[in-house]
XYZ file of C-alpha atoms in Angstrom:
593
model
C -24.594 -29.248 22.964
C -24.726 -28.059 19.118
C -27.394 -29.547 16.922
C -25.028 -31.809 14.976
C -23.940 -33.255 18.210
C -27.625 -33.563 19.478
C -28.553 -35.208 16.504
C -25.406 -37.667 16.907
C -26.423 -38.224 20.680
C -30.070 -39.324 19.555
C -28.366 -41.962 16.883
C -26.163 -43.435 19.447
C -28.966 -43.623 21.937
C -30.997 -45.430 19.223
C -28.167 -47.709 18.958
C -27.755 -48.353 22.794
C -31.492 -49.173 22.850
C -30.956 -51.887 19.969
C -28.154 -53.614 21.517
C -29.833 -53.765 25.213
C -33.120 -55.066 23.638
C -30.946 -57.670 21.766
C -29.345 -58.717 25.415
C -32.824 -59.040 26.756
C -34.163 -61.067 23.728
C -31.255 -63.592 24.284
C -31.303 -63.804 28.029
C -31.701 -67.644 28.132
C -28.802 -68.209 25.755
C -26.669 -65.931 27.822
C -27.580 -67.695 31.121
C -26.649 -70.840 29.354
C -23.203 -69.832 28.557
C -20.221 -71.323 30.995
C -19.749 -68.749 33.617
C -16.010 -67.773 32.060
C -18.033 -67.024 28.989
C -20.888 -64.775 30.353
C -19.515 -61.519 29.251
C -18.567 -62.875 25.790
C -22.065 -64.317 25.329
C -23.548 -61.115 26.315
C -21.447 -59.123 24.106
C -22.130 -61.507 21.188
C -25.798 -60.145 21.878
C -24.778 -56.454 21.738
C -22.975 -56.867 18.629
C -25.942 -58.548 16.892
C -27.838 -55.570 17.945
C -25.080 -53.227 16.878
C -25.652 -54.930 13.310
C -29.347 -54.879 13.105
C -29.075 -51.757 11.005
C -27.105 -49.669 8.695
C -25.148 -47.282 10.705
C -22.741 -46.179 8.141
C -24.013 -42.581 7.994
C -23.931 -42.439 11.746
C -20.349 -43.598 11.820
C -19.150 -41.022 9.325
C -20.430 -38.381 11.439
C -19.093 -39.715 14.715
C -15.434 -39.764 12.838
C -16.320 -36.203 11.451
C -16.606 -35.090 15.390
C -13.058 -37.060 16.029
C -15.052 -39.704 18.095
C -14.815 -43.370 18.045
C -16.758 -44.327 14.865
C -17.706 -47.904 16.365
C -16.114 -49.550 13.697
C -13.918 -51.482 15.976
C -15.840 -52.084 19.001
C -16.471 -55.746 17.821
C -15.147 -57.218 21.462
C -16.640 -54.452 23.553
C -19.645 -52.835 22.124
C -21.479 -51.608 24.959
C -18.760 -49.896 26.766
C -17.609 -48.018 23.432
C -21.224 -47.102 22.913
C -21.596 -45.639 26.471
C -18.354 -43.591 25.925
C -19.510 -42.090 22.938
C -22.609 -41.102 24.466
C -20.887 -39.774 27.639
C -18.859 -37.543 25.701
C -21.637 -36.432 23.264
C -23.852 -35.551 26.378
C -21.162 -33.991 28.320
C -21.375 -36.272 31.262
C -18.261 -35.959 33.395
C -19.154 -39.165 35.681
C -18.937 -42.155 33.069
C -20.456 -45.550 34.361
C -18.337 -48.019 32.226
C -19.594 -51.284 31.260
C -17.788 -54.415 32.684
C -16.501 -55.253 29.423
C -13.948 -52.725 28.180
C -11.343 -52.777 25.490
C -8.673 -54.131 27.833
C -10.647 -56.859 29.367
C -12.019 -57.836 25.927
C -8.509 -58.374 24.659
C -7.487 -60.487 27.932
C -10.804 -62.635 27.350
C -9.483 -63.094 23.460
C -6.118 -63.965 24.620
C -6.902 -66.179 27.450
C -9.344 -68.289 25.207
C -6.398 -68.552 22.358
C -3.880 -69.901 24.766
C -6.319 -72.359 26.476
C -7.076 -73.562 22.969
C -3.662 -73.417 21.090
C -1.131 -73.522 24.133
C 1.493 -70.902 25.227
C 1.969 -67.721 23.100
C 4.741 -68.091 20.703
C 7.765 -66.388 21.891
C 8.563 -64.204 18.992
C 4.682 -63.312 17.717
C 1.470 -63.482 18.995
C -0.251 -65.083 15.844
C -0.072 -69.131 15.889
C 0.809 -71.096 12.812
C -0.888 -74.384 12.195
C 0.632 -76.616 9.715
C -1.198 -79.595 8.217
C 0.385 -83.030 8.477
C 1.102 -85.042 5.315
C 1.073 -88.706 5.341
C 2.395 -90.844 7.966
C 5.565 -92.053 6.080
C 6.405 -88.374 5.355
C 6.253 -87.179 9.119
C 9.883 -88.171 10.012
C 11.655 -86.637 13.062
C 13.546 -84.311 10.071
C 10.560 -83.201 8.755
C 8.725 -82.518 11.834
C 12.034 -80.817 13.266
C 12.279 -78.527 10.323
C 8.684 -77.362 10.673
C 8.807 -76.688 14.344
C 11.935 -74.759 13.971
C 10.616 -72.602 10.915
C 7.778 -71.620 13.170
C 5.020 -74.312 13.425
C 2.956 -74.400 16.790
C 0.007 -76.474 15.888
C -0.436 -79.830 13.835
C -3.416 -80.669 12.068
C -4.262 -84.397 11.335
C -6.883 -84.809 8.704
C -9.034 -87.575 9.986
C -10.547 -88.384 6.662
C -7.180 -89.824 5.518
C -5.229 -93.188 6.813
C -6.170 -94.430 10.169
C -5.639 -94.402 14.005
C -2.054 -96.425 13.550
C -0.766 -93.712 11.249
C -2.213 -91.063 13.116
C -0.400 -92.272 16.263
C 2.851 -92.338 14.527
C 2.224 -88.641 13.346
C 1.312 -87.505 16.900
C 4.426 -89.252 18.677
C 6.597 -87.793 16.175
C 5.557 -84.218 16.161
C 5.176 -84.258 20.046
C 8.766 -85.678 20.602
C 10.301 -83.080 18.275
C 8.519 -80.276 19.692
C 9.547 -81.183 23.329
C 12.972 -81.409 22.197
C 12.733 -77.736 21.363
C 11.049 -76.723 24.301
C 7.607 -76.467 22.739
C 4.043 -77.814 23.488
C 3.260 -79.197 20.062
C -0.530 -78.781 20.113
C -2.218 -81.497 17.852
C -6.022 -81.253 16.464
C -7.430 -83.925 14.465
C -10.332 -82.860 12.072
C -13.233 -84.803 11.867
C -14.377 -85.907 8.672
C -17.982 -84.628 9.196
C -20.891 -85.131 6.429
C -19.234 -84.059 3.589
C -21.392 -84.726 0.461
C -19.347 -86.952 -2.485
C -19.937 -88.446 -5.513
C -18.915 -91.851 -6.943
C -18.371 -93.148 -10.232
C -19.734 -96.787 -10.477
C -17.851 -97.599 -13.924
C -14.714 -99.538 -13.149
C -11.942 -99.924 -15.486
C -8.717 -102.040 -15.329
C -5.871 -100.369 -13.302
C -2.867 -99.735 -14.341
C -0.060 -100.183 -11.692
C 2.882 -97.917 -11.667
C 5.923 -99.072 -9.845
C 8.624 -96.389 -9.719
C 12.340 -96.641 -9.048
C 13.551 -94.925 -6.125
C 15.485 -91.848 -6.510
C 17.309 -89.237 -4.789
C 16.095 -85.209 -4.641
C 18.075 -84.924 -7.598
C 16.197 -87.255 -9.462
C 19.101 -89.812 -9.764
C 17.963 -93.623 -9.215
C 19.431 -95.054 -6.075
C 17.726 -98.471 -5.741
C 15.876 -100.526 -8.339
C 12.046 -101.398 -8.525
C 11.488 -104.038 -5.860
C 8.492 -106.149 -6.397
C 6.647 -109.336 -5.099
C 5.704 -112.057 -7.240
C 2.627 -113.677 -6.006
C -0.210 -115.585 -7.465
C -2.928 -113.384 -6.497
C -2.736 -109.681 -5.942
C -3.724 -108.176 -2.565
C -1.840 -104.551 -2.581
C 1.276 -102.505 -3.059
C 4.228 -103.519 -5.556
C 2.918 -106.709 -6.158
C 2.908 -108.883 -9.765
C 0.578 -111.770 -9.878
C 2.058 -114.674 -11.969
C 0.922 -118.272 -12.885
C 0.783 -120.109 -9.446
C 3.002 -122.819 -10.832
C 5.800 -120.586 -11.116
C 6.328 -119.572 -7.493
C 7.855 -122.842 -6.048
C 9.954 -123.330 -9.032
C 11.458 -120.055 -9.374
C 15.190 -119.897 -8.492
C 17.510 -116.768 -7.749
C 18.802 -115.319 -11.002
C 15.695 -116.210 -13.190
C 14.212 -113.736 -15.303
C 10.740 -112.735 -16.381
C 10.453 -110.789 -19.403
C 7.581 -108.922 -20.800
C 6.149 -105.445 -22.548
C 4.811 -103.300 -20.245
C 1.499 -101.120 -20.548
C 3.240 -98.318 -21.696
C 4.947 -100.654 -24.699
C 8.458 -100.900 -22.972
C 10.405 -104.265 -22.656
C 11.108 -104.911 -19.040
C 12.800 -107.543 -17.093
C 12.327 -108.796 -13.732
C 15.257 -110.753 -11.724
C 14.263 -112.891 -9.343
C 16.177 -112.629 -5.877
C 14.815 -115.035 -3.428
C 12.061 -115.375 -0.612
C 10.574 -118.481 -1.747
C 7.246 -119.818 -0.799
C 4.090 -117.733 -1.540
C 5.918 -114.626 -1.993
C 8.948 -114.380 -4.398
C 11.352 -111.141 -4.317
C 12.099 -109.567 -7.903
C 13.837 -106.246 -8.782
C 13.997 -104.534 -12.105
C 16.400 -101.725 -12.783
C 13.416 -99.825 -14.844
C 10.177 -98.445 -13.452
C 6.892 -100.591 -14.224
C 3.434 -99.993 -15.856
C 1.536 -103.194 -15.413
C -1.716 -104.099 -16.634
C -3.971 -107.513 -16.264
C -3.220 -110.139 -18.811
C -0.021 -108.861 -19.945
C 2.333 -111.711 -21.507
C 5.202 -113.192 -19.631
C 8.204 -115.284 -20.599
C 9.752 -117.183 -17.466
C 13.645 -117.863 -18.786
C 16.585 -119.680 -16.682
C 19.711 -118.756 -18.593
C 18.796 -119.274 -22.489
C 16.198 -121.740 -21.831
C 12.325 -120.628 -21.504
C 10.821 -122.403 -18.425
C 7.328 -121.192 -19.096
C 4.851 -118.586 -20.540
C 2.086 -116.884 -19.085
C 0.313 -113.892 -18.234
C -0.002 -111.062 -15.384
C -2.789 -112.309 -13.132
C -6.054 -109.788 -12.152
C -4.784 -106.427 -10.734
C -7.699 -104.405 -9.033
C -10.458 -102.339 -10.899
C -10.717 -98.835 -10.193
C -13.793 -96.063 -10.853
C -13.176 -94.601 -14.265
C -11.992 -90.916 -13.933
C -14.389 -88.514 -16.208
C -13.195 -86.150 -18.381
C -15.221 -83.204 -18.524
C -14.968 -79.734 -20.724
C -17.481 -76.798 -20.973
C -20.674 -77.907 -22.695
C -20.451 -81.566 -21.946
C -23.387 -83.362 -19.801
C -23.425 -85.855 -17.042
C -26.426 -87.876 -15.169
C -26.387 -87.299 -11.384
C -28.274 -90.039 -9.723
C -28.223 -92.386 -6.499
C -27.455 -95.437 -8.543
C -24.714 -94.263 -11.114
C -26.096 -96.055 -13.568
C -27.672 -95.268 -17.032
C -29.131 -97.113 -19.900
C -27.027 -95.151 -22.458
C -23.421 -96.496 -21.785
C -22.108 -93.522 -23.456
C -23.349 -91.243 -20.319
C -21.166 -89.654 -17.861
C -22.749 -90.720 -14.719
C -22.106 -89.751 -11.097
C -23.670 -91.585 -8.403
C -24.662 -89.413 -5.336
C -25.784 -91.667 -2.369
C -28.357 -89.274 -0.996
C -31.476 -89.325 -3.227
C -33.636 -87.536 -0.717
C -31.373 -84.582 -1.289
C -31.428 -84.918 -4.939
C -35.136 -84.567 -4.868
C -34.493 -81.025 -3.646
C -32.075 -79.944 -6.272
C -34.257 -77.949 -8.953
C -33.649 -77.369 -12.850
C -31.373 -73.982 -13.268
C -29.626 -74.541 -10.013
C -25.837 -75.024 -9.672
C -23.718 -78.122 -9.258
C -20.057 -77.625 -8.047
C -17.743 -80.416 -8.193
C -14.132 -81.106 -6.508
C -13.611 -77.742 -4.749
C -15.072 -75.801 -7.879
C -12.801 -77.251 -10.222
C -15.885 -78.214 -12.177
C -19.213 -75.986 -12.261
C -22.198 -77.292 -13.880
C -26.109 -76.384 -13.852
C -28.863 -78.797 -13.404
C -30.326 -78.594 -17.121
C -33.395 -80.929 -16.479
C -34.724 -83.540 -14.301
C -35.885 -87.140 -15.628
C -37.001 -90.224 -14.038
C -33.160 -91.683 -13.679
C -31.731 -88.472 -12.346
C -30.455 -84.929 -12.893
C -28.936 -83.948 -16.374
C -26.297 -81.264 -15.900
C -24.585 -79.383 -18.221
C -20.823 -78.255 -17.451
C -20.523 -74.575 -17.242
C -16.611 -73.909 -16.183
C -13.706 -76.198 -15.655
C -10.143 -75.097 -14.424
C -8.842 -76.671 -17.813
C -10.404 -78.593 -20.669
C -10.753 -81.341 -20.034
C -10.788 -81.937 -16.173
C -10.201 -85.167 -14.978
C -12.680 -85.975 -12.276
C -12.046 -88.841 -10.117
C -14.742 -90.699 -7.840
C -15.098 -89.647 -4.157
C -14.697 -85.903 -4.934
C -17.028 -83.184 -2.968
C -20.170 -81.983 -4.254
C -21.870 -78.804 -3.489
C -25.071 -77.151 -4.366
C -25.036 -73.499 -3.288
C -28.182 -72.476 -4.991
C -30.110 -75.324 -3.122
C -31.954 -75.387 0.078
C -30.876 -78.800 1.314
C -32.379 -80.448 4.782
C -29.175 -81.790 5.859
C -30.127 -84.027 8.882
C -27.752 -83.934 11.784
C -27.434 -87.597 12.830
C -24.601 -87.402 15.503
C -21.281 -89.072 15.194
C -20.706 -91.081 12.220
C -18.373 -94.407 12.318
C -15.616 -92.219 10.739
C -16.022 -89.476 13.138
C -16.345 -91.658 16.056
C -12.761 -93.407 15.072
C -11.139 -89.888 14.732
C -12.635 -88.507 17.884
C -11.676 -91.204 20.227
C -8.146 -91.287 18.946
C -8.122 -87.645 19.470
C -9.547 -87.910 22.747
C -6.441 -90.206 23.607
C -3.725 -88.810 21.978
C -4.482 -85.141 20.762
C -5.092 -81.843 21.966
C -8.534 -81.469 20.505
C -10.555 -81.801 17.445
C -11.970 -79.815 14.358
C -15.844 -80.089 13.877
C -16.209 -80.414 10.043
C -19.119 -79.188 8.272
C -21.060 -77.303 11.101
C -24.828 -76.265 10.089
C -26.491 -76.020 13.206
C -26.073 -75.608 17.065
C -26.921 -79.069 17.381
C -23.654 -80.078 15.640
C -21.657 -78.458 18.146
C -23.682 -79.984 20.968
C -23.052 -83.444 19.675
C -19.500 -83.094 19.750
C -19.117 -80.904 22.703
C -21.254 -83.519 24.813
C -19.238 -86.220 23.738
C -16.068 -84.653 25.119
C -17.741 -83.743 28.344
C -18.637 -87.428 28.600
C -15.085 -88.552 28.333
C -14.290 -86.005 31.095
C -11.523 -84.338 29.158
C -11.082 -80.973 30.470
C -8.951 -78.561 28.240
C -9.784 -80.428 25.452
C -10.192 -77.999 22.434
C -12.780 -78.035 19.846
C -12.527 -76.000 16.521
C -15.748 -75.243 14.869
C -15.027 -75.268 11.079
C -17.264 -72.433 9.322
C -17.617 -73.836 5.809
C -21.196 -74.229 4.766
C -24.254 -72.151 4.088
C -25.901 -73.395 6.900
C -23.419 -72.204 9.212
C -23.956 -68.589 8.092
C -28.006 -68.920 8.266
C -27.297 -70.280 11.859
C -24.145 -68.519 13.200
C -25.777 -66.827 16.087
C -27.177 -70.018 17.276
C -24.001 -71.736 16.987
C -21.746 -69.307 18.475
C -23.877 -69.145 21.394
C -23.875 -73.151 21.498
C -19.957 -72.644 21.456
C -19.838 -70.548 24.632
C -21.404 -73.488 26.431
C -17.831 -75.250 26.085
C -14.186 -74.670 26.433
C -11.880 -74.318 25.015
C -13.284 -73.549 21.626
C -12.117 -71.924 18.502
C -13.477 -70.576 15.023
C -12.086 -71.790 11.607
C -12.635 -69.744 8.342
C -12.494 -72.731 6.085
C -12.289 -70.834 2.893
C -12.314 -73.523 0.451
C -15.641 -75.157 1.423
C -16.906 -71.995 2.039
C -16.216 -70.537 -1.303
C -17.661 -73.262 -3.161
C -20.640 -72.971 -1.147
C -21.307 -69.467 -1.174
C -19.365 -68.289 -4.436
C -15.790 -67.318 -4.591
C -16.960 -63.587 -5.228
C -18.698 -63.746 -1.666
C -15.638 -64.880 0.038
C -13.749 -61.761 0.926
C -17.143 -60.045 2.493
C -17.955 -63.323 4.204
C -14.628 -63.823 5.712
C -14.384 -60.265 7.067
C -17.888 -60.663 9.116
C -16.825 -63.999 10.329
C -13.374 -62.452 11.786
C -15.432 -59.821 13.392
C -17.922 -62.301 14.890
C -14.982 -64.235 16.439
C -13.849 -61.093 18.031
C -17.619 -60.418 19.372
C -17.521 -63.448 21.322
C -13.581 -63.395 22.066
C -13.161 -66.687 20.282
C -9.685 -67.699 18.504
C -10.014 -67.556 14.545
C -8.004 -69.656 12.477
C -7.542 -68.449 8.877
C -7.415 -71.554 6.418
C -7.128 -72.609 2.929
C -4.381 -72.039 0.299
C -2.271 -69.921 2.638
C 0.950 -69.570 0.699
C 0.009 -72.709 -1.419
C 2.444 -71.976 -4.240
C 5.180 -71.584 -1.770
C 4.460 -74.907 0.104
C 4.189 -76.578 -3.456
C 7.034 -75.041 -5.255
C 9.113 -72.896 -2.890
C 8.042 -69.699 -4.541
C 5.129 -67.673 -3.383
C 2.652 -65.582 -5.878
C 2.485 -61.913 -5.098
C -1.263 -62.322 -4.149
C -0.539 -65.092 -1.616
C 1.919 -62.646 0.402
C -0.555 -60.158 0.519
C -3.198 -62.755 1.612
C -0.777 -63.984 4.328
C -0.328 -60.462 5.620
C -4.024 -60.076 5.917
C -4.142 -63.672 7.662
C -2.246 -62.272 10.701
C -5.555 -60.459 11.935
C -6.871 -63.806 13.081
C -5.219 -65.538 16.160
C -3.979 -68.531 14.060
C -3.268 -69.058 10.356
C -3.194 -72.668 8.836
C -0.771 -73.862 6.231
C -1.611 -76.978 3.973
C 0.746 -79.626 2.650
C 3.724 -79.398 0.243
C 7.149 -80.461 -0.381
C 8.453 -76.893 0.884
C 6.090 -76.608 3.728
C 9.173 -75.704 6.232
C 10.145 -72.862 3.987
C 6.498 -71.611 3.687
C 6.022 -71.597 7.484
C 9.304 -69.629 7.829
C 7.966 -67.271 5.321
C 4.723 -66.977 6.961
C 6.396 -66.529 10.393
C 8.466 -63.700 9.097
C 5.611 -61.891 7.536
C 3.431 -62.405 10.455
C 6.510 -60.844 12.658
C 6.568 -57.601 10.611
C 2.900 -57.169 10.135
C 2.443 -57.225 14.038
C 4.315 -53.691 14.236
C 1.580 -52.312 11.769
C -1.585 -54.281 12.631
C -3.353 -55.599 15.597
C -6.381 -57.237 14.589
C -8.347 -54.989 12.324
C -6.561 -52.019 14.185
C -3.747 -49.949 12.271
C -0.560 -49.510 14.377
C 1.582 -46.432 13.665
C 4.894 -47.563 14.064
C 7.900 -45.387 12.482
C 7.592 -45.452 8.526
C 10.047 -47.924 7.001
C 9.838 -45.684 3.824
C 9.619 -42.174 2.381
C 10.185 -40.466 6.070
C 13.603 -42.117 6.393
C 14.635 -40.863 3.095
C 13.340 -37.497 3.598
C 15.396 -37.166 7.050
């Protein structure tokens, strides 16, 4: 053995000691894993040991000697280390680890198919599509996205209700079955996302549009209901005495909120509700004057009754200030005020720390603290001004907040109950600690739902601080997957760190043989406009290193799905996970020959 080889062997043996020590340190965690996940839990401990020190110089030395650099050993750490040791020491009889590369890949595939369903026929990477509102999930929509390549549907439990979710699930399942596919469905639990509220109200302007076809041509007039008191939808509150006396053909004229003359023609439906229609779109506001006519005769005058009030949107530009407090009120009526209904958390935010609103559209910094709240100064916005509506998310990336785990909220319970009855699994949002996994996992176990999936959404600073414990907890359940939710993750950590962190999370998924879903804004422009950006295509190609790629919503989602499937199929000939595959070149050599 040469001196360089002896030096390399000493360093690799030191790595072996680290991984064995990590296994011993986590013995109780390994024993708590499900029997089918025991090898995965053990390998996760080995991976943690491998990454405890900087081994980049060792990796360069191993590569120079023509050996494995340990850089692609995430799924089978100890076996790779043993093989390198055997070669460097000249041992002919290798005692391999029970978990070698082929077994690691088999475990990953088995866990993937248990979670997401049978492997797609034309590729090994699954495609997940986010469901739009229930009224848009028609059989035509579902058939198109499934035919384009969608394997899994994600329903966001933060929107709509079980009634709409049931319609979405039934439509997708039926269309998938018609094409010979399983049509796996997951429901995202809303989770404890921090949100701000705007308590200042303003009169709503109700827009009632005409029905148009895809080319913008009017196909039906604007239909409205004349009522004495507004409830919801396309309703126009008129003086109560009018309803019983209105007749078909009567007209009600007025100038709408946009200053345009409009005429409603009464069609029928007498009693508490009268049907009417207009050949133009309408913008309505409370108090607009009305004139009721029958032929040339004026029957009465009045005004539009009370329409609902809504929180006033704030318009913020760099340099603007706003007050963040629990009440959403300020003694100065000119203040921009945001309510944050977690005063205990506000106490933990200090001057100089950032406040990020609406998924990064607005970035502010806490300027000072005063008795009625935090005074924040806007630093950056996506455009000037940027409109901020009530209910948008807020993050404090520089603050160490003590988020208390309280179990399952009523909103989570509704989504979880529905999922257990009609879906194949749930997405656990805003995981921060092992207990967040245990709360949902035990709830699933109590329901007695075998093979019901759980996807852990990795999107907070807490998940990175507690990642080993979260993954060891996840290995107590089956089937389980991980989602790299890049939107909230970028907001929590900073956009600059996102590329680094998503790479590390991919490695951790491989280390514990759990499927990873790559999510947020994949081919977003393609889904919205039909045309992708160049950066999106590269991002989609990188995404296929995960086991599943998630698309969002948009009018062109079917074509975006088809585009993603095509990119994945082409890239799978070049790459598996992070390993390059050398198929014949498509350029250069072909022309040289």
